[in-house]
mmCIF file of C-alpha atoms in Angstrom:
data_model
loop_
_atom_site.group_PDB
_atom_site.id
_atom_site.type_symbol
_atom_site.label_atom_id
_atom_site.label_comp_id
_atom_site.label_asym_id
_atom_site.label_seq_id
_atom_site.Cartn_x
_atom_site.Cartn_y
_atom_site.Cartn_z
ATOM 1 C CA UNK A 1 27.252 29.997 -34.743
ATOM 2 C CA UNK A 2 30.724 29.948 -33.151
ATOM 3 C CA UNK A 3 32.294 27.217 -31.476
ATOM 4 C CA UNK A 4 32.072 29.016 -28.308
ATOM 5 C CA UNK A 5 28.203 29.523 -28.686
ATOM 6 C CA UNK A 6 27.575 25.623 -29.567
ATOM 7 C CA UNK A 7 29.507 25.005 -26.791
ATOM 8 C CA UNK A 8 27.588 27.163 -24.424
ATOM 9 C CA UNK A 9 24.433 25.938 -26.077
ATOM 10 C CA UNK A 10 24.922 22.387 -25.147
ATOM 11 C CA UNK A 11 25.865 23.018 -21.733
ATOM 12 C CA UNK A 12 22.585 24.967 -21.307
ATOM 13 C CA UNK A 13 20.653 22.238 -23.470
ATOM 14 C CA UNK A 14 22.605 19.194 -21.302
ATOM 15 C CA UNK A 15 19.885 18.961 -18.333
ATOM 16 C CA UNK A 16 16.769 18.611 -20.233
ATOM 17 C CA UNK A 17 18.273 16.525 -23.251
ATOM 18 C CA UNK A 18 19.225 14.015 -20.412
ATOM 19 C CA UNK A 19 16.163 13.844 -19.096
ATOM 20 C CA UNK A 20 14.485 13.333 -22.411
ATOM 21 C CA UNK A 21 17.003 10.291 -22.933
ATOM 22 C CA UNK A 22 16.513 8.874 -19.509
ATOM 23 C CA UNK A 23 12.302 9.067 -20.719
ATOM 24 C CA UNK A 24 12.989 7.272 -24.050
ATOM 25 C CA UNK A 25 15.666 4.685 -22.058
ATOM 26 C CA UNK A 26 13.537 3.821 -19.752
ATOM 27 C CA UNK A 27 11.026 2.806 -22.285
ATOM 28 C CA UNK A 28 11.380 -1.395 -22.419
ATOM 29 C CA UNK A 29 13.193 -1.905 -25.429
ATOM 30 C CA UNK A 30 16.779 -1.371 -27.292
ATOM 31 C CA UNK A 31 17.288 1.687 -28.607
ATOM 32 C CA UNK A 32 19.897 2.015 -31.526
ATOM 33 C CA UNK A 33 21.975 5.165 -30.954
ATOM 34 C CA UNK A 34 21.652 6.494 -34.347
ATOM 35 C CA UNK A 35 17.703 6.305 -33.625
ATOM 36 C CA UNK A 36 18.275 8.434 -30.405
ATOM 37 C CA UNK A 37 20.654 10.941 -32.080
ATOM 38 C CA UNK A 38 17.701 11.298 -34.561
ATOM 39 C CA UNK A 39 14.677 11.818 -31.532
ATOM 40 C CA UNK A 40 17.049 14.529 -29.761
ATOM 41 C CA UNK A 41 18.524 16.143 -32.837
ATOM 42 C CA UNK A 42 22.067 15.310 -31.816
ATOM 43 C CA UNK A 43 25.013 13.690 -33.211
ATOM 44 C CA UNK A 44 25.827 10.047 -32.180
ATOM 45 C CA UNK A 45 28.613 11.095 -30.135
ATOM 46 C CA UNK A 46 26.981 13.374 -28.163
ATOM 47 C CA UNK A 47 25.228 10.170 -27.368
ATOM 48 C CA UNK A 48 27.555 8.538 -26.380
ATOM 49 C CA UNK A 49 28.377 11.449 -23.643
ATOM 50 C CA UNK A 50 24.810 11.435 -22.407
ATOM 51 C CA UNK A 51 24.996 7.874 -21.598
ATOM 52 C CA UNK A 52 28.415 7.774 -19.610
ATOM 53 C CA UNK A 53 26.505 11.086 -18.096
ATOM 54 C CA UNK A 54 23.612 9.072 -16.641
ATOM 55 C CA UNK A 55 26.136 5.801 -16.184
ATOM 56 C CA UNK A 56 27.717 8.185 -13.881
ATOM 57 C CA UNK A 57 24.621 9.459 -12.408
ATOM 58 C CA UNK A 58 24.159 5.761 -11.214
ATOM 59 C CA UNK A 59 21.623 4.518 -14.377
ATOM 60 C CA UNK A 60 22.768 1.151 -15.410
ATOM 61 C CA UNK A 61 22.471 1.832 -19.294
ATOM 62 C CA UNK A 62 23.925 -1.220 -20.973
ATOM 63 C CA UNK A 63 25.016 -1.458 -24.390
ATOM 64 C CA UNK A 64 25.077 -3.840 -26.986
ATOM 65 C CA UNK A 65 27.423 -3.839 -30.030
ATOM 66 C CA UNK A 66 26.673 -5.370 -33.905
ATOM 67 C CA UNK A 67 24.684 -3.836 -36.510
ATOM 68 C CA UNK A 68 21.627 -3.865 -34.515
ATOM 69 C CA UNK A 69 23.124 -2.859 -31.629
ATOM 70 C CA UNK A 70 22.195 0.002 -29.188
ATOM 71 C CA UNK A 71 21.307 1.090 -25.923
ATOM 72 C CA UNK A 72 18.866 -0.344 -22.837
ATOM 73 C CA UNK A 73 18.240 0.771 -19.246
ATOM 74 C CA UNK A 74 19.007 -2.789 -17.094
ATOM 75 C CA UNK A 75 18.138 -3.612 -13.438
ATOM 76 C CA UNK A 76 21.351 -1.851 -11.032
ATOM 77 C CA UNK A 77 22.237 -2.148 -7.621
ATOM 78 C CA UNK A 78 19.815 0.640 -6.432
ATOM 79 C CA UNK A 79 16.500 1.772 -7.777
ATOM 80 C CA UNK A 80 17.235 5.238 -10.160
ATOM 81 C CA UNK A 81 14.615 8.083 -9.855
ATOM 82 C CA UNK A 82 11.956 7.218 -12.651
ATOM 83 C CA UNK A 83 10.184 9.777 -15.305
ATOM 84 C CA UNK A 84 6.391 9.266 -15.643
ATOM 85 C CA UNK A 85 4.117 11.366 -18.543
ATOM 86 C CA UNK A 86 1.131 13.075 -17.429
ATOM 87 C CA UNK A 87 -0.768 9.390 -18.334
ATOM 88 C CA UNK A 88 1.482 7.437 -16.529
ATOM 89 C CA UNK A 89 1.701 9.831 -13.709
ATOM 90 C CA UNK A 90 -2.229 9.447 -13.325
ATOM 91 C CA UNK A 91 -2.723 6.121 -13.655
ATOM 92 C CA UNK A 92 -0.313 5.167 -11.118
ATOM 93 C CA UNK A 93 -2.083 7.332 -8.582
ATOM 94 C CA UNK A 94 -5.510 6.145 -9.236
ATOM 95 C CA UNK A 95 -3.975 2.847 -9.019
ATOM 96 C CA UNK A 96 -2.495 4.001 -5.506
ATOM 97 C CA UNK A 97 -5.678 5.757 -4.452
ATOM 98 C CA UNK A 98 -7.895 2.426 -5.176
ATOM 99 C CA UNK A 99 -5.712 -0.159 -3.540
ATOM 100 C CA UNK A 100 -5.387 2.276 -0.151
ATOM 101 C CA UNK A 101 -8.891 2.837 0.086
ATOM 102 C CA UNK A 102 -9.459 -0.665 0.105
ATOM 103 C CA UNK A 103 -6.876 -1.752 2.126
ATOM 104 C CA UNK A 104 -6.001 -4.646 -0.334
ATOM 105 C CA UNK A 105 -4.245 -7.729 1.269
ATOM 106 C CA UNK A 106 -0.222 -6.338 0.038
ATOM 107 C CA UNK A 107 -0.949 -3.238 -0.457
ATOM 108 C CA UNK A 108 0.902 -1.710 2.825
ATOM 109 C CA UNK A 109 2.500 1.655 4.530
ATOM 110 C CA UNK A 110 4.904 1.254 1.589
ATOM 111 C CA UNK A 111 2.153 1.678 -0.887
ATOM 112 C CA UNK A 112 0.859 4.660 0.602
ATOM 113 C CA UNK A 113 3.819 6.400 1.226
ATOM 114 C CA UNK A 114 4.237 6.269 -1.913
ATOM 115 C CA UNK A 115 1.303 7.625 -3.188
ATOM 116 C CA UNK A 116 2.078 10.675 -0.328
ATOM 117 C CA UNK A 117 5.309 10.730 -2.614
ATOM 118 C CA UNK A 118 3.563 10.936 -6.046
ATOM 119 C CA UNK A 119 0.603 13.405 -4.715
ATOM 120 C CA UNK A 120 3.318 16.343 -3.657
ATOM 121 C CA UNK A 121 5.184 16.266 -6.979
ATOM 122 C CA UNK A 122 1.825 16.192 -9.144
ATOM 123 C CA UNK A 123 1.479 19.564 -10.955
ATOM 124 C CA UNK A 124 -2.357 20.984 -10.122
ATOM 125 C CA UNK A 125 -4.087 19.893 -13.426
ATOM 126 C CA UNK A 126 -2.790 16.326 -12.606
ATOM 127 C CA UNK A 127 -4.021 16.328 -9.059
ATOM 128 C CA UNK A 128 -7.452 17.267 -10.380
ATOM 129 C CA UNK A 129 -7.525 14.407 -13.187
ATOM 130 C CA UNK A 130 -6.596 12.231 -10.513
ATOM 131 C CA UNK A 131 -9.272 13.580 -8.255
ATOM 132 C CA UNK A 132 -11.678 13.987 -11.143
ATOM 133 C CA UNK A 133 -11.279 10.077 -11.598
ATOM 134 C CA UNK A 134 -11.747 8.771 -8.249
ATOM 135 C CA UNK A 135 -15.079 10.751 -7.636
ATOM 136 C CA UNK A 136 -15.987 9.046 -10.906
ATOM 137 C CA UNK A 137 -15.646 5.774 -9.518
ATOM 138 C CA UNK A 138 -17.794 4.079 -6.707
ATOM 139 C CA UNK A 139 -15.348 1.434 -4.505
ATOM 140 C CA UNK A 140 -17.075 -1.514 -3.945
ATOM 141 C CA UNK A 141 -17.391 -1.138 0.475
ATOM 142 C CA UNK A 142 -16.994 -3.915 3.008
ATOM 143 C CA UNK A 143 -20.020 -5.596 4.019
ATOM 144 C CA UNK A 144 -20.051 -3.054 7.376
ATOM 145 C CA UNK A 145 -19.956 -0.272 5.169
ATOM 146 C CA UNK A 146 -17.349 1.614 6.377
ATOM 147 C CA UNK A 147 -14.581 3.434 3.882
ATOM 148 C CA UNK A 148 -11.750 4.811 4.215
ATOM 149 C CA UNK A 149 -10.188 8.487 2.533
ATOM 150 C CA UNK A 150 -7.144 8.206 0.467
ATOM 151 C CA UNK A 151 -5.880 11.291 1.639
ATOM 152 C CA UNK A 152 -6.427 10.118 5.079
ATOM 153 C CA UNK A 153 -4.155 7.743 4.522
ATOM 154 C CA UNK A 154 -1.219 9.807 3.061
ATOM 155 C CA UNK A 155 -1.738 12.785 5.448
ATOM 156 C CA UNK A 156 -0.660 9.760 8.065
ATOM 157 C CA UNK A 157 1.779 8.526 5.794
ATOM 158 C CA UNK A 158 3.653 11.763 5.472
ATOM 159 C CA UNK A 159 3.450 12.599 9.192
ATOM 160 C CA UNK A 160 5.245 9.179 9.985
ATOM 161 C CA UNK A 161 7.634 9.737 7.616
ATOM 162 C CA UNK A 162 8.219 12.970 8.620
ATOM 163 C CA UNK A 163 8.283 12.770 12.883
ATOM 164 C CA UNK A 164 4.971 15.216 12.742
ATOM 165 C CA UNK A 165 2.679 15.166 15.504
ATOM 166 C CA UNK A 166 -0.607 14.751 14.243
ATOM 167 C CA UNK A 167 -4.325 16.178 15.047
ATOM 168 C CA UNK A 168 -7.691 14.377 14.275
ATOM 169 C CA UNK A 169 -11.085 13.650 15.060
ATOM 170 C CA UNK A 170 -11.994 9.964 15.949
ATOM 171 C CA UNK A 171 -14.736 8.257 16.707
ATOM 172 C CA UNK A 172 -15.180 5.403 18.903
ATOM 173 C CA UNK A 173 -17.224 1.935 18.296
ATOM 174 C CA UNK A 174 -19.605 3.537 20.306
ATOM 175 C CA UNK A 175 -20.175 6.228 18.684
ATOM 176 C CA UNK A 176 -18.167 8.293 21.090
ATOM 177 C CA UNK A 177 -16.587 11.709 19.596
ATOM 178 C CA UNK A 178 -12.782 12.741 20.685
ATOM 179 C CA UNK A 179 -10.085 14.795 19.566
ATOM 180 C CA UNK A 180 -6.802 13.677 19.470
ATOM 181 C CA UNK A 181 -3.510 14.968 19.591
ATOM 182 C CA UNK A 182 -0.542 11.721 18.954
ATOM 183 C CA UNK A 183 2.764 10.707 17.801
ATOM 184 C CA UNK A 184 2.371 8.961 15.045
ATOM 185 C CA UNK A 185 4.239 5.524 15.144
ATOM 186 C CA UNK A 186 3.328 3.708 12.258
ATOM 187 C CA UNK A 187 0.266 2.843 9.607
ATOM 188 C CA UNK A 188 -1.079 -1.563 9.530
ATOM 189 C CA UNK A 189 -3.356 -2.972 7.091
ATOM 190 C CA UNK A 190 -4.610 -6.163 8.579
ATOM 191 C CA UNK A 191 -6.306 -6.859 4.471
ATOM 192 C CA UNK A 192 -9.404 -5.374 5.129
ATOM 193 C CA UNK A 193 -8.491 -2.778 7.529
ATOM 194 C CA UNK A 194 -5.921 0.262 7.955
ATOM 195 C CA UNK A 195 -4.544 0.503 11.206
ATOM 196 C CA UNK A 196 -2.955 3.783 12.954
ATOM 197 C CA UNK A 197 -0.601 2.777 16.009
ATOM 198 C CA UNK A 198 0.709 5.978 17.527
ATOM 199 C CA UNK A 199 1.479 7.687 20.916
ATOM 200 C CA UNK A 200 -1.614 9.314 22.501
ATOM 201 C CA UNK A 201 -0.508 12.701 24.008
ATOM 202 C CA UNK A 202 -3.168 13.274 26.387
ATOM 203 C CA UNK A 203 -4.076 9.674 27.756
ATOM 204 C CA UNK A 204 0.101 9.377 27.837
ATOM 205 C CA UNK A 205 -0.120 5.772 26.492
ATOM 206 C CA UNK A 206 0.069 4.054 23.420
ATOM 207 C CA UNK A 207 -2.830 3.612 21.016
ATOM 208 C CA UNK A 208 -4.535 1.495 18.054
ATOM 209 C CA UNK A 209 -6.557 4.009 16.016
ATOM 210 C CA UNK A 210 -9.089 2.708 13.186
ATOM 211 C CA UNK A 211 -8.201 4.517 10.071
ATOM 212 C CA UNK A 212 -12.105 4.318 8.799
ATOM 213 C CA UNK A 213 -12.800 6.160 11.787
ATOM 214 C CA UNK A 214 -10.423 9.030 11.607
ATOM 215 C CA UNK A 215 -11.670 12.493 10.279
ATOM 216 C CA UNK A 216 -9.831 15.765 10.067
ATOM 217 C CA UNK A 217 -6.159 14.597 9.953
ATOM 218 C CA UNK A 218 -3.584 17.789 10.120
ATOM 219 C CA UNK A 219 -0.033 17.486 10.587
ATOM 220 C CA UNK A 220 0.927 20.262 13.118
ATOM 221 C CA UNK A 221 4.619 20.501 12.303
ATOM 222 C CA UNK A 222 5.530 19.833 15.770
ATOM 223 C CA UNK A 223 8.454 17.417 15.167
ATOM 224 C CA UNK A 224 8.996 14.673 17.658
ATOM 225 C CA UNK A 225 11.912 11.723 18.624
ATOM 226 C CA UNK A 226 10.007 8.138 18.349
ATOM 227 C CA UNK A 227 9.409 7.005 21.535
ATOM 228 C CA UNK A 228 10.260 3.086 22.353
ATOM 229 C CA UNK A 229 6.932 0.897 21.232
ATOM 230 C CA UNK A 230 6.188 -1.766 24.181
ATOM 231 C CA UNK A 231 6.369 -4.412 21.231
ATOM 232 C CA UNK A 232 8.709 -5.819 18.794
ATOM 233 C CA UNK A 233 7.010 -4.105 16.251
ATOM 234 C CA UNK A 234 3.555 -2.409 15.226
ATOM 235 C CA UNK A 235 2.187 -5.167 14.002
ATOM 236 C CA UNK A 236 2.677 -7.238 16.739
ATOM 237 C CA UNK A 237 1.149 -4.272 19.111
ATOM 238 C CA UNK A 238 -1.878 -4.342 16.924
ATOM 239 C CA UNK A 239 -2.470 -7.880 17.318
ATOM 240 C CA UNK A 240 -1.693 -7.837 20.800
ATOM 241 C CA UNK A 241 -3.944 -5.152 20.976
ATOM 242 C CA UNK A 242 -7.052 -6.435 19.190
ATOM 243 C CA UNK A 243 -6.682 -9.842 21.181
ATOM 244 C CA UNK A 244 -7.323 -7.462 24.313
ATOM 245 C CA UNK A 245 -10.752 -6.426 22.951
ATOM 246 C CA UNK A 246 -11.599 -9.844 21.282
ATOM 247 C CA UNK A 247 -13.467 -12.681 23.663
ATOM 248 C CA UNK A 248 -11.535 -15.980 22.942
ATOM 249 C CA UNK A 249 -13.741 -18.575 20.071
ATOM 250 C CA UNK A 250 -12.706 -22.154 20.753
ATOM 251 C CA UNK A 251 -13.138 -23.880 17.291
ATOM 252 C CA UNK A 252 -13.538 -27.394 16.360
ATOM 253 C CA UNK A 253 -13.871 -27.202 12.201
ATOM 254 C CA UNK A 254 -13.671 -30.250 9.720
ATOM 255 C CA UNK A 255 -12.808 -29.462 6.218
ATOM 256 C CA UNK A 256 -13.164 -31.725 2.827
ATOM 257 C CA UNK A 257 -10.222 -31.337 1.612
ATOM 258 C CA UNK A 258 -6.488 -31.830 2.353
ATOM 259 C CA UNK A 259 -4.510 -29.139 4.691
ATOM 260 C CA UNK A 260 -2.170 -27.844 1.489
ATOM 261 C CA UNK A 261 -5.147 -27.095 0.083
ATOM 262 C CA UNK A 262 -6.980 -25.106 2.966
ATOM 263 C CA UNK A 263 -4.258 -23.609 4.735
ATOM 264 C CA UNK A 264 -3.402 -20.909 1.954
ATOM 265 C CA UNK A 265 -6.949 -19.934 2.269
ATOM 266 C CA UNK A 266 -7.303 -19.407 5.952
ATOM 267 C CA UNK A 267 -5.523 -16.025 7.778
ATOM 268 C CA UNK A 268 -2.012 -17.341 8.824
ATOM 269 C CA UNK A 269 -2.753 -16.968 12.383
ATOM 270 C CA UNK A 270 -5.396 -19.428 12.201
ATOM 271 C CA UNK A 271 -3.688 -22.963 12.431
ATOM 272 C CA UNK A 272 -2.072 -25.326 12.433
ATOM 273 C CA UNK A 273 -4.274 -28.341 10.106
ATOM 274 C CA UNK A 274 -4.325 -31.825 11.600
ATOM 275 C CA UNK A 275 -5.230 -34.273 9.144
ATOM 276 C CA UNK A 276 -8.056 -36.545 9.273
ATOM 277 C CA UNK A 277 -9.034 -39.139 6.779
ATOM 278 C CA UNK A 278 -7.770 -39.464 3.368
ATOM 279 C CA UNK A 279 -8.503 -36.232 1.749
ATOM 280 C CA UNK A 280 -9.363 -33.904 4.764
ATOM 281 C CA UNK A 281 -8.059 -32.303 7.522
ATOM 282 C CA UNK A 282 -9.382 -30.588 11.021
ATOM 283 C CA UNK A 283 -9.082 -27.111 12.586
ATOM 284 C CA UNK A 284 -8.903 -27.341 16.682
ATOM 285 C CA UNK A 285 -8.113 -23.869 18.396
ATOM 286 C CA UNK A 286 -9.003 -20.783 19.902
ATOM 287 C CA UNK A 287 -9.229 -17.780 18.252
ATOM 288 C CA UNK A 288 -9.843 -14.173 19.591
ATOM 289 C CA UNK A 289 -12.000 -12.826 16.846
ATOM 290 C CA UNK A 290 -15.974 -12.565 16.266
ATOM 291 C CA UNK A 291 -18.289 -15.110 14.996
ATOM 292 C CA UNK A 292 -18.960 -13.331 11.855
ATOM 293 C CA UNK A 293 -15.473 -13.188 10.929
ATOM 294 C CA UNK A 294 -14.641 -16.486 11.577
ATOM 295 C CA UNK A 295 -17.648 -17.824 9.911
ATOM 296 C CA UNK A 296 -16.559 -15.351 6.594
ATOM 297 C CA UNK A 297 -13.710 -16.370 6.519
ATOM 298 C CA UNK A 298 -14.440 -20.412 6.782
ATOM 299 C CA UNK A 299 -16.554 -19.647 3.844
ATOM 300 C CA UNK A 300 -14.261 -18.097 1.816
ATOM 301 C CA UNK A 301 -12.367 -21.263 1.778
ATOM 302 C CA UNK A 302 -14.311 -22.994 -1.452
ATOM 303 C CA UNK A 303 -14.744 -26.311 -0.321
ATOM 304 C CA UNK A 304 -17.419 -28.608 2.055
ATOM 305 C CA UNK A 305 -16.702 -28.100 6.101
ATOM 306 C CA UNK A 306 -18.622 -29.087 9.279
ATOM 307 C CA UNK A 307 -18.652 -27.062 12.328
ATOM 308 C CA UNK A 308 -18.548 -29.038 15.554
ATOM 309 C CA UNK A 309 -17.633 -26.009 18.247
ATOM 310 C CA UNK A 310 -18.798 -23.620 19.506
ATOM 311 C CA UNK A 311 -22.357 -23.609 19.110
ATOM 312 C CA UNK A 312 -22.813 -19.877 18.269
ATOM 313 C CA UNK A 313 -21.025 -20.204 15.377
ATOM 314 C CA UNK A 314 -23.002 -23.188 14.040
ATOM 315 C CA UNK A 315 -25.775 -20.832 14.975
ATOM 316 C CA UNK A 316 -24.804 -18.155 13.021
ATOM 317 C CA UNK A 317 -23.507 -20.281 9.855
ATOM 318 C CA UNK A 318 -27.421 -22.044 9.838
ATOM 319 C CA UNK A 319 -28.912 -18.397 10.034
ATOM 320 C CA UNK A 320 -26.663 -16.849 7.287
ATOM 321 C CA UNK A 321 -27.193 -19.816 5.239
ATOM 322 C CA UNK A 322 -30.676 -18.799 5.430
ATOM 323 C CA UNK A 323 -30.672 -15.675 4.430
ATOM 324 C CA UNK A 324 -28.538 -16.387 1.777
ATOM 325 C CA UNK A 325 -31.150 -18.908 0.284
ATOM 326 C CA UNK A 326 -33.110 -16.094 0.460
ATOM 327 C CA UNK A 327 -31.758 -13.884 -1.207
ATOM 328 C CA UNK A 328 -31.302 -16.396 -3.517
ATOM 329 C CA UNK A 329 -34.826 -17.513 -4.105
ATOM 330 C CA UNK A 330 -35.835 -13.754 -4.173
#
């Protein structure tokens, strides 16, 4: 081969050889560069040249000298694009899949963008593992049964992101069937719900869609400019908005145990803790939610509690209490 030929040949080799050193680099650990001239079948020079390449591509390859030196991908300023195998690729969607569909406490709009992300890159034979896998599984539903559709999720994701108007079928809490036609604003998870808050089209005001409700999602296309939300942000709107619909619960609620230890238990708009006693502290306020919530969530806090107010929530604690013995004696 002449010179001219090798030199042709690693211009035309250059793209993939970098990407196959980016794949081992990003693998945590040092790599010696006489052990990555051996994996791509290069000299060590040409090493060195790939990695000012990516150093200048904005990868923060560091380097370490000594006989047991080499070369390791560090945190940067900025996050580089990442390479992901086919089992990598998958499990990270599955991953993605699960925690949207169960609208996990931290697992926001961020999340399921990207997952929209990951699902447009996936070659076919991916996308079906991935969708082989989650037909496998069965989610473990909320106690009202409802679910929600992954791909409901990153349809909405990707018309957000991309200023799409967007088409769907809802249906109400009464069982009420509607199209829609909307601007989509912005996607909420309250923990155990996924929230649409978007621009209705045809009742010309803004709305709070349920995401568990939604069927049929299609992106038209239509591009639009975000109109001003009557809010500081969406999740202020939805909590505005789901105050509207709630009837106000003045609580009274004693707890056996100190505040530092309940408060990281309750929601953080239920509050503040006064103490009382030694090792306890008291809940006074009113809430705009529904007795079962309230009394799910008081349970939820692992530790002894009285109820003084309202009655229909002592009520409903002494009947659920029941039925849990119940089921327990059963």
């Amino acid at each position: 081969m002449t010179q001219w030929a090798r030199i042709l040949s690693d211009m035309t080799d250059t793209p993939a050889r970098l990407l196959n050193l980016l794949s081992l680099l990003q693998t945590p650990r040092e790599w010696p560069g006489s052990e990555l001239a051996d994996r791509l079948a290069v000299s060590p020079r040409t090493i060195r040249r790939d990695i000012d390449r990516l150093r200048d591509l904005g990868y923060p390859v560091e380097a370490s000298r000594g006989s047991v030196g080499g070369y390791r991908l560090v945190a940067g300023t900025a996050m580089p694009p990442l390479l992901l195998d086919d089992e990598e690729a998958v499990a990270i969607a599955v991953g993605l899949r699960a925690g949207a569909g169960h609208a996990i406490e931290g697992v926001d709009e961020a999340s399921v963008r990207a997952l929209a992300k990951l699902e447009q890159v996936l070659p076919s034979r991916l996308r079906h593992r991935v969708s082989t896998l989650q037909n496998a599984t069965v989610p473990l539903a909320r106690g009202d049964g409802s679910t929600i559709d992954p791909q409901t999720l990153t349809v909405m994701a990707s018309a957000v992101t991309g200023r799409e108007r967007l088409r769907f079928a809802y249906r109400a809490g009464d069982g009420a069937e509607t199209r829609r036609q909307v601007e989509p604003y912005r996607l909420v998870s309250t923990g155990w719900r996924w929230y649409l808050v978007a621009y209705d089209l045809e009742r010309e005001a803004w709305r709070t869609f349920r995401v568990d409700r939604v069927s049929e999602p299609f992106a038209t296309g239509a591009r639009f400019t975000p109109r001003e939300l009557p809010a500081g942000d969406a999740a202020e709107f939805l909590s505005a908005s789901m105050a509207r619909r709630q009837p106000e619960l003045a609580v009274d609620v004693s707890f056996a145990a100190p505040a530092e230890f309940v408060s990281p238990r309750l929601p953080g708009r239920i509050g503040p803790l006064e103490p009382e006693g030694e090792d306890g502290c008291r809940l006074r306020g009113v809430l705009r939610d529904s007795v079962e919530w309230v009394a799910l969530r008081l349970a939820l806090v692992d530790c002894e509690f009285t109820v003084h107010e309202p009655p229909q929530l002592v009520a409903y604690l002494q009947d659920l209490g029941a039925r849990l013995i119940r089921a327990a004696d059963s």
